[in-house]
Coordinates of C-alpha atoms and ligand atoms in Angstrom, one line a residue:
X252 CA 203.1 -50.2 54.9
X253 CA 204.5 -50.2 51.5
X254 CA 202.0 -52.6 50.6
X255 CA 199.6 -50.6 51.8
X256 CA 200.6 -47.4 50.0
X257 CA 200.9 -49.2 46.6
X258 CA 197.5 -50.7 47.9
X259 CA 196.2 -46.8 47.9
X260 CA 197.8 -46.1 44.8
X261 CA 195.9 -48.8 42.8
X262 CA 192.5 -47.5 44.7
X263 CA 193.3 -43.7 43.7
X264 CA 194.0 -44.8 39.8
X265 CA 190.6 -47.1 39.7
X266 CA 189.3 -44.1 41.6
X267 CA 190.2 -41.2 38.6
X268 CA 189.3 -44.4 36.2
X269 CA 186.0 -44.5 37.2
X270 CA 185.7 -40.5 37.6
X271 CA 187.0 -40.5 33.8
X272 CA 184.5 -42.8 32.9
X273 CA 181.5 -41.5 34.5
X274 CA 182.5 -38.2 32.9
X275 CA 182.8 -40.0 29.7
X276 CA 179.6 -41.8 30.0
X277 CA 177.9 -38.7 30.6
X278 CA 179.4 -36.4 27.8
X279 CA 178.2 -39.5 25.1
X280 CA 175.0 -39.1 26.6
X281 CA 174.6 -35.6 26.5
X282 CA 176.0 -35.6 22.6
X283 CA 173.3 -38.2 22.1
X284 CA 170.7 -36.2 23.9
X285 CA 171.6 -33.3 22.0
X286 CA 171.8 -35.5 18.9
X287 CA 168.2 -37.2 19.5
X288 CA 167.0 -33.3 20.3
X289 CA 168.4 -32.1 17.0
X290 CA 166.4 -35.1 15.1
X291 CA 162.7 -34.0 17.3
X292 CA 163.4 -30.7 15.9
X293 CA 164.2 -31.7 12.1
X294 CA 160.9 -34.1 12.7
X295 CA 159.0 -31.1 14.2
X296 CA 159.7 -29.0 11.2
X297 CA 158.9 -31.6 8.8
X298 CA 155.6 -31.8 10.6
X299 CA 155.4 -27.8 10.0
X300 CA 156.4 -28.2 6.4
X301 CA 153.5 -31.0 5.7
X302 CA 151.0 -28.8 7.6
X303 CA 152.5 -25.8 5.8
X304 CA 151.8 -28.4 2.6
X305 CA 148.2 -29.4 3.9
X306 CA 147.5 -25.4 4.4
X307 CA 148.2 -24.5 0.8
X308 CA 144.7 -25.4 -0.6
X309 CA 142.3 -22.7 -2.3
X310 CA 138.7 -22.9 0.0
X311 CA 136.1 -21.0 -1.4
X312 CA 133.0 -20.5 0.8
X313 CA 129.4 -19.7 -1.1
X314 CA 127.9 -18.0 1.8
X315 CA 124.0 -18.3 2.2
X316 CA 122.7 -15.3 1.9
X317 CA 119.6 -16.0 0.8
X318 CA 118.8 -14.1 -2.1
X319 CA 122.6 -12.8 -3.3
X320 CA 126.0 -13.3 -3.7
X321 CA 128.4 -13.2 -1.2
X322 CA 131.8 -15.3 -1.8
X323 CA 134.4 -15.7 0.7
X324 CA 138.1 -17.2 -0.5
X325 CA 141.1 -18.5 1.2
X326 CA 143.7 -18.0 -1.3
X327 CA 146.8 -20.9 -1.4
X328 CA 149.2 -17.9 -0.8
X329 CA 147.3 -16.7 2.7
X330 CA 145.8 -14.0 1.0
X331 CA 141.9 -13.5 1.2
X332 CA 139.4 -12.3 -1.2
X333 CA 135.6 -11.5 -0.9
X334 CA 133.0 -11.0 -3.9
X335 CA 130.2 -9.3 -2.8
X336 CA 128.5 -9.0 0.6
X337 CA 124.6 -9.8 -0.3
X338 CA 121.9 -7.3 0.9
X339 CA 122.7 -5.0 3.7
X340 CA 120.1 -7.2 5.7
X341 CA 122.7 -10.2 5.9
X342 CA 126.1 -8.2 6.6
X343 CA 126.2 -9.7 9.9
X344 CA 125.8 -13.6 8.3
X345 CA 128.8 -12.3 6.3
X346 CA 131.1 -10.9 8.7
X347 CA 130.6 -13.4 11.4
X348 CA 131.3 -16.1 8.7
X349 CA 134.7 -14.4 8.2
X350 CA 135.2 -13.8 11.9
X351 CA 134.7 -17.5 12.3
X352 CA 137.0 -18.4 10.1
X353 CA 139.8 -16.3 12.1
X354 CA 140.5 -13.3 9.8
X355 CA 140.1 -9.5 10.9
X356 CA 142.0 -8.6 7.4
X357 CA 140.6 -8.8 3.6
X358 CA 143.3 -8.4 0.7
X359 CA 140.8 -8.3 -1.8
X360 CA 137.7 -7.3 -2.0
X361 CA 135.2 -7.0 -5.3
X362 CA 132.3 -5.4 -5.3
X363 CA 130.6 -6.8 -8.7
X364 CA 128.0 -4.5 -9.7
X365 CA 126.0 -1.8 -7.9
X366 CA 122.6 -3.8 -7.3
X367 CA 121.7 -4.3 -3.5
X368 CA 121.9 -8.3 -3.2
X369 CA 125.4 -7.7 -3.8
X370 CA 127.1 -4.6 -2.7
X371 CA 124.4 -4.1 0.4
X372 CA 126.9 -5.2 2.7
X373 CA 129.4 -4.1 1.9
X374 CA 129.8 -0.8 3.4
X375 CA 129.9 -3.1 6.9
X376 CA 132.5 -5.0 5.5
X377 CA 134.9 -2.3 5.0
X378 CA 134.2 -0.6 8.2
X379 CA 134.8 -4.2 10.2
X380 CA 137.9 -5.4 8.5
X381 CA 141.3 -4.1 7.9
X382 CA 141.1 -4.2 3.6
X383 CA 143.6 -3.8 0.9
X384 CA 142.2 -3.5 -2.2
X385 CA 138.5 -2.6 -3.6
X386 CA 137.9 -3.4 -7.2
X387 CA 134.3 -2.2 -9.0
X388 CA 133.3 -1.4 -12.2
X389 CA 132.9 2.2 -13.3
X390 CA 129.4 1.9 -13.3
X391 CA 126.6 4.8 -12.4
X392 CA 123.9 3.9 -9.8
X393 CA 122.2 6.6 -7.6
X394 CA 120.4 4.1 -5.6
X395 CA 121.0 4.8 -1.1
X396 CA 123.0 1.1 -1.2
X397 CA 125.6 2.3 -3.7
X398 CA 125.7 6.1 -2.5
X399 CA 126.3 4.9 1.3
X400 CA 128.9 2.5 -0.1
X401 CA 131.3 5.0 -2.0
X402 CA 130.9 7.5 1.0
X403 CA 132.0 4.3 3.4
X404 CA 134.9 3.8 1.3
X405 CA 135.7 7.5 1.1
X406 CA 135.4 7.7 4.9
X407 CA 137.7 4.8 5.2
X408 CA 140.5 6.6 2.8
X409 CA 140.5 3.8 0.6
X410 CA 140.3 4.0 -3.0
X411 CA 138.4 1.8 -5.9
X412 CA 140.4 0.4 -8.7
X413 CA 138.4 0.2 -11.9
X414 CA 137.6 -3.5 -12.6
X415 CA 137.7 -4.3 -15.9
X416 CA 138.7 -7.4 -18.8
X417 CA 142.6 -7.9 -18.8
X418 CA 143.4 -7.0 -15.0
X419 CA 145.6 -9.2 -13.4
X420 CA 144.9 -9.4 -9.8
X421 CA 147.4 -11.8 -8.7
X422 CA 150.0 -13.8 -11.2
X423 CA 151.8 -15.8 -9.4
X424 CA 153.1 -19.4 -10.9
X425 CA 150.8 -21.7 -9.7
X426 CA 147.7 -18.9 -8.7
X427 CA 146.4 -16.8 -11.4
X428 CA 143.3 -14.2 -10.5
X429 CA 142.4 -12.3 -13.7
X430 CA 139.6 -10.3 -14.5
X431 CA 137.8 -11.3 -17.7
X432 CA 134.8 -9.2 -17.6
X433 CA 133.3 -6.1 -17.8
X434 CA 134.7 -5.8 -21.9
X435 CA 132.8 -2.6 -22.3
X436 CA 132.4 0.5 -20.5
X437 CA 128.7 1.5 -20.9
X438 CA 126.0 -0.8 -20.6
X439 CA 122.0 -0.3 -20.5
X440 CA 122.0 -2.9 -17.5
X441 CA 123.2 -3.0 -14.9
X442 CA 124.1 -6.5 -14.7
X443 CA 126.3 -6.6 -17.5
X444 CA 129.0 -4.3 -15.9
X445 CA 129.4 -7.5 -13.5
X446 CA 132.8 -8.2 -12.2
X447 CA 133.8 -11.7 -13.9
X448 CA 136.8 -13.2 -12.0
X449 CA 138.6 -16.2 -12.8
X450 CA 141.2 -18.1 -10.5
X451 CA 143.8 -20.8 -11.8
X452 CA 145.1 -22.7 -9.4
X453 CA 147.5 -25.7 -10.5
X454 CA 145.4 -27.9 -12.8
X455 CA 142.1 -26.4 -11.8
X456 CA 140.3 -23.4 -12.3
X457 CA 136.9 -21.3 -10.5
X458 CA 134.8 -18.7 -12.6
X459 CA 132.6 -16.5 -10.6
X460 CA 130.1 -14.4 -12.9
X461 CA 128.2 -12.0 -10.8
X462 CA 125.2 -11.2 -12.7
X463 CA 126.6 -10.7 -16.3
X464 CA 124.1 -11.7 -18.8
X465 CA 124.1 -13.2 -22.1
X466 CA 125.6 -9.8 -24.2
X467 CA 128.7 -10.0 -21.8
X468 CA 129.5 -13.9 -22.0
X469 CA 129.4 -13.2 -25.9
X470 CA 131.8 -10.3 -25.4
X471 CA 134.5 -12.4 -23.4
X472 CA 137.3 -13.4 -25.8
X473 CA 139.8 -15.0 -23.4
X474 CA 139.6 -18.9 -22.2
X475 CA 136.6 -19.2 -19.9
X476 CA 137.1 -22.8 -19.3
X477 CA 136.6 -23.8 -15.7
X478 CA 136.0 -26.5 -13.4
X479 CA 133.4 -24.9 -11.2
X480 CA 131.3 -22.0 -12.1
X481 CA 129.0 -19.4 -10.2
X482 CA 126.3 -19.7 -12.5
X483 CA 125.3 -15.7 -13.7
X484 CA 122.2 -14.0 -12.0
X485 CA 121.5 -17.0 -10.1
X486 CA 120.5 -18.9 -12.7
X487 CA 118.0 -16.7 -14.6
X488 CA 117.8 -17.5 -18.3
X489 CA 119.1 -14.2 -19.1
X490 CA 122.8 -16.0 -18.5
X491 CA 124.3 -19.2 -18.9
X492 CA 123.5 -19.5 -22.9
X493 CA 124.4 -23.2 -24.5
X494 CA 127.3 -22.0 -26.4
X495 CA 128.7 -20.1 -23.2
X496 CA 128.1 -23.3 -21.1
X497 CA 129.6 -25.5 -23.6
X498 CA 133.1 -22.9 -23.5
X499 CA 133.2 -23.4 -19.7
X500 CA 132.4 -26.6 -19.7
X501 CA 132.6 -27.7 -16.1
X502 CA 132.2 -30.1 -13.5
X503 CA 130.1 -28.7 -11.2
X504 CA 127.9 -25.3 -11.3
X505 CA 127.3 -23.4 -7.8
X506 CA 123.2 -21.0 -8.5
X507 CA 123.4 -18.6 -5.0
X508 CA 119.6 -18.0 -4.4
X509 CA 117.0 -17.5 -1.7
X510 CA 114.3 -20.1 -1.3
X511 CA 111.0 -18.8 -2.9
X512 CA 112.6 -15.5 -4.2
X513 CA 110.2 -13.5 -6.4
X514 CA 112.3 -13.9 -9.4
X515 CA 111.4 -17.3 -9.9
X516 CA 115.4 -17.9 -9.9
X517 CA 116.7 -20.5 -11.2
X518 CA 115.2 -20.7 -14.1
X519 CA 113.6 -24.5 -15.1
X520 CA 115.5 -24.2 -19.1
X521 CA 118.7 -23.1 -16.7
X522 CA 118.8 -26.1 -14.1
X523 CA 117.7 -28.5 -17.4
X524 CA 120.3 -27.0 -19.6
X525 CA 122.9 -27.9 -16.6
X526 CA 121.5 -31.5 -16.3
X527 CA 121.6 -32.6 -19.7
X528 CA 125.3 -31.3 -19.6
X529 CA 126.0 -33.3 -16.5
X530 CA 126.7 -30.7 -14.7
X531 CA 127.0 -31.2 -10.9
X532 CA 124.5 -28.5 -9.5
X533 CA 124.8 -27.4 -5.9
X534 CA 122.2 -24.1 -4.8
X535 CA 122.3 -22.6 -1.6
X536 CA 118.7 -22.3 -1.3
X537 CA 118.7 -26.2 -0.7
X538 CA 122.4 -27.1 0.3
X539 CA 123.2 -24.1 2.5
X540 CA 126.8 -22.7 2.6
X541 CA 128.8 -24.7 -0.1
X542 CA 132.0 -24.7 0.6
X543 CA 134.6 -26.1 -2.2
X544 CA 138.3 -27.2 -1.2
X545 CA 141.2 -27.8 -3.7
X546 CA 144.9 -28.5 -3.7
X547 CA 145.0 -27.9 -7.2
X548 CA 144.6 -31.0 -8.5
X549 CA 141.7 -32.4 -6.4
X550 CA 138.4 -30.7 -5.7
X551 CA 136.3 -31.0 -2.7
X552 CA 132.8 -30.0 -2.0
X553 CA 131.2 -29.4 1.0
X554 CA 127.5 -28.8 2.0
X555 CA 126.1 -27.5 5.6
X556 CA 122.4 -29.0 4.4
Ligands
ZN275 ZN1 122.0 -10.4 -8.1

């Protein structure tokens, strides 16, 4: 009997033993669950920080248009910016480009000067998208295009900030949007009131001219350097001089310009003058939408044809 008991005794303390131990066991592997969990989490958010990383690009799309300019940007900092719309005829090529890209909102959108190829859609634009800021030149046209636009953007209660040289649109460390053009406030064409925007970002730098001609590159007194331009009123010789060229001196030149317009654009001295600069030319009447990625340092370029 007594045998027996301290028999039961030894059994009871193996029993709590092994109780302890399984509650041990499982309290180490719960820490270590929890532990390993923690880990997955600080992996997961590194994964979010290198996508974060991959997201922080500039990608700016030259929309075809045809004949016109219409410029869609995905700014490093999430903001967006659009220059110009092309003719009222392709507003729907424009917005359904944006919509496809997944943004309902503008930040920024410039309206280079009041000739239809460029402002035409606009007036859609702004009545499709939420939009923050308008910038255009104080510049007089009584054309229907331009009239309908200014009442659009009166309906819409938004307001137009005068573009002009010295503007800083965005001046953040690494992204710089500044407005080097118009210089002057009263030109006999219309062309030279054009919007001329420059981006830095990092090491590299985009220069988008509208249609300003030759008297407005002369009148342009800050760096104009770039590594990709828009080429000026797709490519006519009344822009893109030698010595202008030569200032900018990029890598690679973007004309935005129908097939068979009846401007003859580009111009033959234009696209030579490019070549014997080796200057990488793309055109939108032969390589479709262009659409140029960076991360600052690299530059990308992308053709739909
Ligand atoms: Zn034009």
């Amino acid at each position: 009997m007594k045998f027996f008991k301290t028999n039961k005794k030894i059994k009871l303390f193996f029993y709590i033993f092994f109780i302890c131990s399984i509650i041990t066991i499982f309290n180490n592997n719960y820490l270590n669950d929890h532990k390993t969990n923690n880990t997955n989490i600080e992996k997961d958010e590194t994964v979010n920080f290198q996508t974060n990383e991959k997201d922080e690009k500039i990608k700016i799309h030259f929309i075809d248009v045809g004949q016109g300019d219409s410029i869609f940007i995905e700014l490093p900092n999430n903001e967006t910016m659009l220059i110009d719309a092309g003719e009222s005829s392709k507003e729907e090529v424009v917005s359904e480009y944006i919509n496809t890209l997944g943004y309902n909102k503008i930040n920024y959108v410039i309206g280079t000067h009041p000739h239809s190829d460029h402002i035409g859609g606009l007036a859609h634009i702004i009545n499709s998208f939420n939009i923050e800021k308008i910038y255009m030149p104080k510049a007089l046209s009584t054309s229907k295009t331009y009239e309908n636009l200014l009442n659009t953007i009166y309906k819409n209660n938004k307001n137009i900030i005068t573009a002009k040289a010295g503007i800083k649109i965005i001046d953040e460390d690494n992204l710089k949007i500044n407005i080097l053009a118009p210089n002057n406030n009263n030109y006999s064409n219309l062309n030279n009131y054009s919007v001329i925007i420059k981006i830095n970002y990092k090491s590299k730098s985009f220069l988008f001219m509208g249609d300003a001609e030759i008297l407005s590159e002369n009148e342009i007194l800050t760096d104009v350097s770039a590594d990709i331009i828009k080429i000026g009123h797709h490519g006519s010789d009344t822009s893109s001089s030698e010595s202008f060229l030569s200032k900018v001196n990029p890598k690679y030149a973007i004309i935005m310009v129908g097939e068979n317009n009846k401007y003859n654009h580009p111009n033959q001295t234009i696209l030579d003058r490019l070549e014997r600069n080796n200057i990488i030319t793309y055109r939108t009447d032969l390589n479709g939408n262009i659409v140029i990625t960076s991360d600052g340092n690299e530059i990308n370029v992308k053709v739909s044809r």
